[in-house]
Short mmCIF file of C-alpha atoms (C1' of nucleotides) in Angstrom, two decimals:
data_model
loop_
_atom_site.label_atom_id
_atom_site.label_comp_id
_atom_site.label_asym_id
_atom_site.label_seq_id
_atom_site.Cartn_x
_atom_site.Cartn_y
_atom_site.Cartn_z
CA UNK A 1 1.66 24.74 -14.77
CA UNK A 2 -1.96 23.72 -15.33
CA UNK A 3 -1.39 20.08 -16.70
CA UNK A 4 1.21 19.39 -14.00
CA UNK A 5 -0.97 16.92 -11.93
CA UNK A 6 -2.26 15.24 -15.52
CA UNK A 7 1.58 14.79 -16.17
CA UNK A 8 2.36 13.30 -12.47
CA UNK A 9 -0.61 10.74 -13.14
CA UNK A 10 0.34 9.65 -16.51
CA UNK A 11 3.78 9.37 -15.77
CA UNK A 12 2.96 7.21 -13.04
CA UNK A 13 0.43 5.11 -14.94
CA UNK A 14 -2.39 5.72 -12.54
CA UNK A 15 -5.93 6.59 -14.51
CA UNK A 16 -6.91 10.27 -14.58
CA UNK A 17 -10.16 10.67 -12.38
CA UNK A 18 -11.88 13.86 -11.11
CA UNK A 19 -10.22 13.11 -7.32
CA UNK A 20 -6.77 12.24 -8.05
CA UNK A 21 -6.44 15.30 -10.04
CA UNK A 22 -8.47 17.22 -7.53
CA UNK A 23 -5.96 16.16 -4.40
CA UNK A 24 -2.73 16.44 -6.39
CA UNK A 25 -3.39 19.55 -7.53
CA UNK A 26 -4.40 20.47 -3.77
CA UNK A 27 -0.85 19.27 -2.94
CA UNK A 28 0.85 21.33 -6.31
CA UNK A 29 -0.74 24.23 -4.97
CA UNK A 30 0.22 24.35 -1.32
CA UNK A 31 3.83 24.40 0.32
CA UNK A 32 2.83 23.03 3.29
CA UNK A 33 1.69 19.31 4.08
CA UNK A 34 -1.47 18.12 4.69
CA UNK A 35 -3.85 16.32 6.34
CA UNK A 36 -6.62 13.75 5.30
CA UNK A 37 -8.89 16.11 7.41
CA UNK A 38 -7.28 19.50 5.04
CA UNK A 39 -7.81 17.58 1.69
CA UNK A 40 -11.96 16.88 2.97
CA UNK A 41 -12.24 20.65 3.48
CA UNK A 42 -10.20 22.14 0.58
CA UNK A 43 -12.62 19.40 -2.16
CA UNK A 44 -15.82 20.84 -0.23
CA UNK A 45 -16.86 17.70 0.43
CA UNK A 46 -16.97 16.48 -3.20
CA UNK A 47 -15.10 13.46 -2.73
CA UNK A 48 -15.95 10.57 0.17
CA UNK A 49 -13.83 10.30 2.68
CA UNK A 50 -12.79 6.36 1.84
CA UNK A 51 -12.25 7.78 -2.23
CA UNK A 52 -9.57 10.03 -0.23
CA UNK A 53 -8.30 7.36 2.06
CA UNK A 54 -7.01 5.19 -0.98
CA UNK A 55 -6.07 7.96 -3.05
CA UNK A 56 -4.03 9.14 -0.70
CA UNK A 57 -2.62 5.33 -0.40
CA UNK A 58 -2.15 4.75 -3.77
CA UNK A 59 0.41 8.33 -4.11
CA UNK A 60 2.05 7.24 -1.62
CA UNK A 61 2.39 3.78 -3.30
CA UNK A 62 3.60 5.14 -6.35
CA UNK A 63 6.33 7.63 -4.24
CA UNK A 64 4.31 10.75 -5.36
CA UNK A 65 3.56 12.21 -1.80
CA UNK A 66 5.24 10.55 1.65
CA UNK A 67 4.11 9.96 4.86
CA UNK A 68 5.40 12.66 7.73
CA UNK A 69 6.41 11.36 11.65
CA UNK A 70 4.61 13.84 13.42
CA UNK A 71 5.14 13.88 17.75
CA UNK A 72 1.59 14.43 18.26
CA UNK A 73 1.11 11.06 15.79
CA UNK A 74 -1.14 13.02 13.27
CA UNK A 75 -1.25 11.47 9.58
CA UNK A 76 0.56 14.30 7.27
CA UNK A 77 1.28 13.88 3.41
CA UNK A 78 3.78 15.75 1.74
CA UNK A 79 4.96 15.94 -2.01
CA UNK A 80 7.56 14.19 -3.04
CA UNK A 81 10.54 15.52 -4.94
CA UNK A 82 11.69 14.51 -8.14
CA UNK A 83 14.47 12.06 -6.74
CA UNK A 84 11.40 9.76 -5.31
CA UNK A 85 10.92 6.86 -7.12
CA UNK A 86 8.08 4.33 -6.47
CA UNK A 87 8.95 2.15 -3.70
CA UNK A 88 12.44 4.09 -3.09
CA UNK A 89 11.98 7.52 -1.85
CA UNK A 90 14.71 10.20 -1.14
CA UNK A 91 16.23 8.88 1.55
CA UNK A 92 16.63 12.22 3.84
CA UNK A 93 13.76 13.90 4.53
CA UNK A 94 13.77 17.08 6.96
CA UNK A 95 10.40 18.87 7.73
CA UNK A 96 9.72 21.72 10.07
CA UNK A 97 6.78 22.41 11.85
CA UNK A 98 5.91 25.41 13.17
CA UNK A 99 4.59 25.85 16.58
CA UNK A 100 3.03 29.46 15.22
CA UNK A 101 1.48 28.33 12.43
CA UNK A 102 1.32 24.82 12.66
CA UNK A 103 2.17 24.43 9.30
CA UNK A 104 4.17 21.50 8.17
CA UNK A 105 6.99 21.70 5.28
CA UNK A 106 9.31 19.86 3.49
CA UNK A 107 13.03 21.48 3.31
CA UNK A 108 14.28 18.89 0.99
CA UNK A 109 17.12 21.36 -0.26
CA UNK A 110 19.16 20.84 3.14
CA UNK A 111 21.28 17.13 3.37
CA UNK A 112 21.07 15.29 6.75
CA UNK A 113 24.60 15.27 8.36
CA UNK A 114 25.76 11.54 8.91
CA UNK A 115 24.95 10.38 11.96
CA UNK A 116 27.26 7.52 13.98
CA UNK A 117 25.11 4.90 14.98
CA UNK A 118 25.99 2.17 17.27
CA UNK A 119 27.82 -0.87 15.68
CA UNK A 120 25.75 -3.23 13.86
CA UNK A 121 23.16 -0.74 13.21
CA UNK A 122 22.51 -0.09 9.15
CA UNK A 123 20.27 3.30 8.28
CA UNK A 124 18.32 2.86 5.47
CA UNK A 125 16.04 6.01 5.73
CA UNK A 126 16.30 9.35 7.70
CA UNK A 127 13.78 11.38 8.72
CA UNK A 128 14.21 14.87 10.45
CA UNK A 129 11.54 16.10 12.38
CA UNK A 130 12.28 19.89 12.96
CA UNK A 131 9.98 21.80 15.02
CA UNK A 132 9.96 25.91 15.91
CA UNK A 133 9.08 29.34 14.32
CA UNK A 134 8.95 29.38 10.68
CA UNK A 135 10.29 31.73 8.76
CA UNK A 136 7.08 33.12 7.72
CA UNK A 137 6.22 33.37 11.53
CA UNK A 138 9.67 34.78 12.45
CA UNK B 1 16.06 -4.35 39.84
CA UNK B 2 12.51 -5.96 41.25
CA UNK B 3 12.06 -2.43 43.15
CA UNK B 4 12.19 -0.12 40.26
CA UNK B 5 9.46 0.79 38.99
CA UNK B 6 8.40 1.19 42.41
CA UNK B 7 11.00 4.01 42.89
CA UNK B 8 10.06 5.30 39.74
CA UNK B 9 6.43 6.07 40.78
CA UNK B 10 7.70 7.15 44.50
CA UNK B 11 9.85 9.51 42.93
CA UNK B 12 7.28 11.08 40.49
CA UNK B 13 4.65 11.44 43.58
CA UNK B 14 2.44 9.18 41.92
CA UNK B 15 0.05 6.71 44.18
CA UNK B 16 1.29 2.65 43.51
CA UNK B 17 -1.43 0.71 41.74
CA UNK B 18 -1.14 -2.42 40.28
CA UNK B 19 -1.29 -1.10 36.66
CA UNK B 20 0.93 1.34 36.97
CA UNK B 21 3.39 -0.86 38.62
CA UNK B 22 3.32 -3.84 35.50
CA UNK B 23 2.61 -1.18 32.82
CA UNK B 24 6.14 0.42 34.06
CA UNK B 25 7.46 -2.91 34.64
CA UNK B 26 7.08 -3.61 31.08
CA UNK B 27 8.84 -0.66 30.28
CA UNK B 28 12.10 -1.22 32.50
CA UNK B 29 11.91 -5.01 30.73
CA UNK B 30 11.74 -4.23 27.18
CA UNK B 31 14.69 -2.26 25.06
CA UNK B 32 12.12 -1.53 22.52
CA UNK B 33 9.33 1.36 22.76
CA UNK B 34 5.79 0.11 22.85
CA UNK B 35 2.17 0.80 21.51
CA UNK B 36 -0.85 0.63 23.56
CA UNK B 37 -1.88 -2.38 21.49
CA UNK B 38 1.54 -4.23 23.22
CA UNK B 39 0.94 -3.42 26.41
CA UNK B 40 -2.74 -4.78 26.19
CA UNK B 41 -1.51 -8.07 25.12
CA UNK B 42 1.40 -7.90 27.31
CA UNK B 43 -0.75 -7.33 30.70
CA UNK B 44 -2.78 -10.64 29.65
CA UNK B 45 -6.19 -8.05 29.16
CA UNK B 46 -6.24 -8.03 33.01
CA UNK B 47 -6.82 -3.93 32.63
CA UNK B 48 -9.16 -1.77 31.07
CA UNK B 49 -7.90 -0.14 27.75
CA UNK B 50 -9.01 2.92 29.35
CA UNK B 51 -6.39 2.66 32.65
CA UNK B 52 -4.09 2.07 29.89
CA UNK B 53 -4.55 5.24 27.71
CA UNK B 54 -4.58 7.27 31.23
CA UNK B 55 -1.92 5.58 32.43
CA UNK B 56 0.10 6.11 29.61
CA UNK B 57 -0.75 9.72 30.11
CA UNK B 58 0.12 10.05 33.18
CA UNK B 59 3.50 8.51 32.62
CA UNK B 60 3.97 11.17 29.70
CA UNK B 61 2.83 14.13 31.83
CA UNK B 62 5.48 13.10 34.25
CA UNK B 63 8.04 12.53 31.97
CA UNK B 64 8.83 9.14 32.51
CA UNK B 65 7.86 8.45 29.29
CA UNK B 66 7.90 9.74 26.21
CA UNK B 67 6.33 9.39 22.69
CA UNK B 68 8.03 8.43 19.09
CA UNK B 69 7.08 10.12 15.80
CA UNK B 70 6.66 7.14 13.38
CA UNK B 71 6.34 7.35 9.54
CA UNK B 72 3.23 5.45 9.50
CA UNK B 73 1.72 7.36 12.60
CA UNK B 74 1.25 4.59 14.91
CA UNK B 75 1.79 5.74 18.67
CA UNK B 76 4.81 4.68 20.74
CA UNK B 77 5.97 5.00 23.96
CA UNK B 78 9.48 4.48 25.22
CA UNK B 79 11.21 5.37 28.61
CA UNK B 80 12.86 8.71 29.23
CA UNK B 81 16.55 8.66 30.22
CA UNK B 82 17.28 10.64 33.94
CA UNK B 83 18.22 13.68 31.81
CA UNK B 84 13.88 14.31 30.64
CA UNK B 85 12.05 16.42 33.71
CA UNK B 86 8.41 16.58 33.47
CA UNK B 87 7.09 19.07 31.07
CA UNK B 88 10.87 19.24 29.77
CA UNK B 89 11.75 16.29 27.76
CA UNK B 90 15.68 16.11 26.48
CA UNK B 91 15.54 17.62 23.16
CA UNK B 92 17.50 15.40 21.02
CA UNK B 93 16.16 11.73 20.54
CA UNK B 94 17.03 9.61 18.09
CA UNK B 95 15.21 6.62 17.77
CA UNK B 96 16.14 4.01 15.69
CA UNK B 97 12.76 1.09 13.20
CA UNK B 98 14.28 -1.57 12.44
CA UNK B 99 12.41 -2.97 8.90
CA UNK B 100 13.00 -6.53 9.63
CA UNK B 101 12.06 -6.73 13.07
CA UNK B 102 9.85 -3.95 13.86
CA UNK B 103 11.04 -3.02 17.23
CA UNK B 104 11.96 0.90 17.75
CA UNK B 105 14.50 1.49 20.56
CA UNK B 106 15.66 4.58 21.17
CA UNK B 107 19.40 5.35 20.63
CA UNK B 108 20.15 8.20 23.69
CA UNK B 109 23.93 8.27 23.92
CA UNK B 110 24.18 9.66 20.33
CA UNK B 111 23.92 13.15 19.69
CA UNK B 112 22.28 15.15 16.71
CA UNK B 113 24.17 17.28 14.71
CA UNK B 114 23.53 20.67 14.35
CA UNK B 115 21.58 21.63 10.85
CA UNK B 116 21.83 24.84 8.98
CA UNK B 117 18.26 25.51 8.06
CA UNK B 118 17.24 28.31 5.94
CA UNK B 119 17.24 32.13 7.10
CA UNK B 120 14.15 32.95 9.02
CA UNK B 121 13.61 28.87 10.96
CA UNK B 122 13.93 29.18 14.53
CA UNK B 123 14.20 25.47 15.65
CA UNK B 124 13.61 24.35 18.91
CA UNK B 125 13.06 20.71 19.06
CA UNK B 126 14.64 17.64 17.00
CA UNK B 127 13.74 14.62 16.63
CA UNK B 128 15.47 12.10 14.19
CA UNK B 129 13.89 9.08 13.14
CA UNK B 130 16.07 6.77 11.67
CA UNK B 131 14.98 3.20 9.78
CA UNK B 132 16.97 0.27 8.96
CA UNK B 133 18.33 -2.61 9.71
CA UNK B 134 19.14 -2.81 13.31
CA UNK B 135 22.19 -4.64 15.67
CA UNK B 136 20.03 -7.69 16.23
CA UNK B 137 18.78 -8.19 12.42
CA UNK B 138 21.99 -7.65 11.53
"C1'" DA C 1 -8.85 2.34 61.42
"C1'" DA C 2 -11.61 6.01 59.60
"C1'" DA C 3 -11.69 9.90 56.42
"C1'" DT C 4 -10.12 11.64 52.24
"C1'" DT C 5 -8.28 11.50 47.85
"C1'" DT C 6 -7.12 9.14 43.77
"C1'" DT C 7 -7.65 5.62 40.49
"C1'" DT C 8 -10.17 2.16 38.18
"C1'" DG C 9 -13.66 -0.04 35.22
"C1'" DC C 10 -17.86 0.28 32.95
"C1'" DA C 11 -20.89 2.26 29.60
"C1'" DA C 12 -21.69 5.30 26.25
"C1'" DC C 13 -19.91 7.97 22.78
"C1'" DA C 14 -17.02 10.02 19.04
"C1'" DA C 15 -13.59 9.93 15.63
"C1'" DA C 16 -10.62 7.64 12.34
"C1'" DA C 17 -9.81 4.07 9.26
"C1'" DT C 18 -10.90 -0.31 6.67
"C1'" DT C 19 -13.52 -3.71 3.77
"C1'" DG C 20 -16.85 -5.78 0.42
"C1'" DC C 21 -19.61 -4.89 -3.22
"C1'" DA C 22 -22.51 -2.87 -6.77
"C1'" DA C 23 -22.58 1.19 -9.73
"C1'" DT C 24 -19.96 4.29 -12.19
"C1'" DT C 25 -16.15 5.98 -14.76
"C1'" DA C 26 -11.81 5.48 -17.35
"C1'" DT C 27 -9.00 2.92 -20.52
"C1'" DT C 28 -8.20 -0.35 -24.22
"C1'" DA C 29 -9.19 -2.72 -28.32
"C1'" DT C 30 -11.85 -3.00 -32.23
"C1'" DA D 1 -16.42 6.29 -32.27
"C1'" DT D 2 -18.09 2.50 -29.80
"C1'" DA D 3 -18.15 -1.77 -27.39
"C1'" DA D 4 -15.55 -4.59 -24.14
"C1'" DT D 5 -12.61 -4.63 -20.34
"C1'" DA D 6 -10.52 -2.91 -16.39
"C1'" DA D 7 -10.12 0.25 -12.68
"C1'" DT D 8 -12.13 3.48 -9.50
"C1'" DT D 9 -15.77 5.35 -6.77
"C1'" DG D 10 -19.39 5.74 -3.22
"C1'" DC D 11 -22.21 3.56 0.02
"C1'" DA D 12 -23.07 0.72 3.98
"C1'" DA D 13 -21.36 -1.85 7.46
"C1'" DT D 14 -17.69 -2.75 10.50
"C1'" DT D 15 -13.49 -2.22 13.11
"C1'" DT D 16 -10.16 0.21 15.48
"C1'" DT D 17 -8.73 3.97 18.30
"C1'" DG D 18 -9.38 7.35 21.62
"C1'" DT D 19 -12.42 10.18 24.98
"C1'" DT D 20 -15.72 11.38 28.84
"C1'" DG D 21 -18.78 10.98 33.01
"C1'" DC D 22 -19.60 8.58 36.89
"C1'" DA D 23 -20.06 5.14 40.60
"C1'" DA D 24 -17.25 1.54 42.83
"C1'" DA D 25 -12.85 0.24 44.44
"C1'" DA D 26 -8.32 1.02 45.99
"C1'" DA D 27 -4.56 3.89 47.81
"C1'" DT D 28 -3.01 7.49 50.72
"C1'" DT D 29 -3.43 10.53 54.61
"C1'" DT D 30 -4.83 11.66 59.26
#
DNA sequence: AAATTTTTGCAACAAAATTGCAATTATTAT
DNA sequence: ATAATAATTGCAATTTTGTTGCAAAAATTT
């Protein structure tokens, strides 16, 4: 378990530096997603914020971690499952977020019913935004 | 139709100002949902970005309009249908990106399937955010 | 039409994110 | 292992985005 994040960067042909092992481990180690504000805190400060920024950019470049719509519009980064490729993520996506808690998780074990769309309309991508009590809260 | 968004504020008890009159005017014109940045450009500059980001408040608070979760966290606004009462939006949206040309519209006559999450998740609220190609691009 | 309430615009501020560039660090080739 | 090359980092400056207090202006009420 301790070379994971040296594996994920090597595989993805990204150099191995002190941050991008840093963060990715940050995201191995957490079920929840995070924030660029969360990754700041849990480096103690090590890093600068605009080293972050683009590391953060460059994962999600590469399909390692994924953006999350949030409906209060904050930036959240989640890990990616195995089935993301760079440039072609998993196309279904559900995460919950807990009012309790606020934490913010990826169920990626759960398919996305189809949905009907109107005619003419083609779906590429699918995200589910779930929001409650978790089932750590419940 | 020239009278509507004067209804609108009527209705919601809110006093008739100019801005609040075109901002909501915009609305009722476009299909798509839009970001403050739009409505700047759209209302020529003639009002302070500060009216704007209260305004757009406002219009929230009310329930006349509501916001979008996007993937790459920029803010949106698009109307609420009759069925969204202030403080108690209708719980299933599904709003529809469309990759080539960018506008989000939201798709209210099509209903979200349930989803069997894990034991313990209490959902509450939904919200589906669909990409793609949409009717238009098509 | 005057009194009252609400909204607006300005200025200042705060937070979040981006860019260019020199210094540092990692990788590659020898 | 070391030098050459390439990529990444941190800093400073800047831009974008959003917020707050307050006086002036506009809308509503009486």
């Amino acid at each position: 378990m301790k070379g994971a994040s040296l594996e994920i960067l090597k595989h993805n042909h990204l150099s191995v530096t002190e941050s991008r092992k840093k963060i990715l481990d940050l995201f191995l180690a957490n079920i929840g997603a995070l924030a660029h504000a969360d990754i700041e805190k849990n480096t103690g400060e090590q890093f600068d914020r605009v080293t972050i920024y683009r590391t953060l950019q460059t994962f999600v470049d590469k399909g390692i971690i994924h953006t999350i719509p949030t409906a209060d519009n904050s930036v959240l980064y989640a890990l990616c499952k195995d089935e993301c490729e760079q440039g072609h993520h998993h196309d279904n996506h559900i995460h919950f977020i807990c009012d309790a808690c606020n934490i913010t998780i990826c169920i990626d074990h759960i398919t996305i019913p189809e949905l009907k769309l109107p005619k003419g309309f083609a779906p590429k991508r699918r995200d589910v935004v779930v929001s409650g009590i978790c089932n750590r809260c419940n």
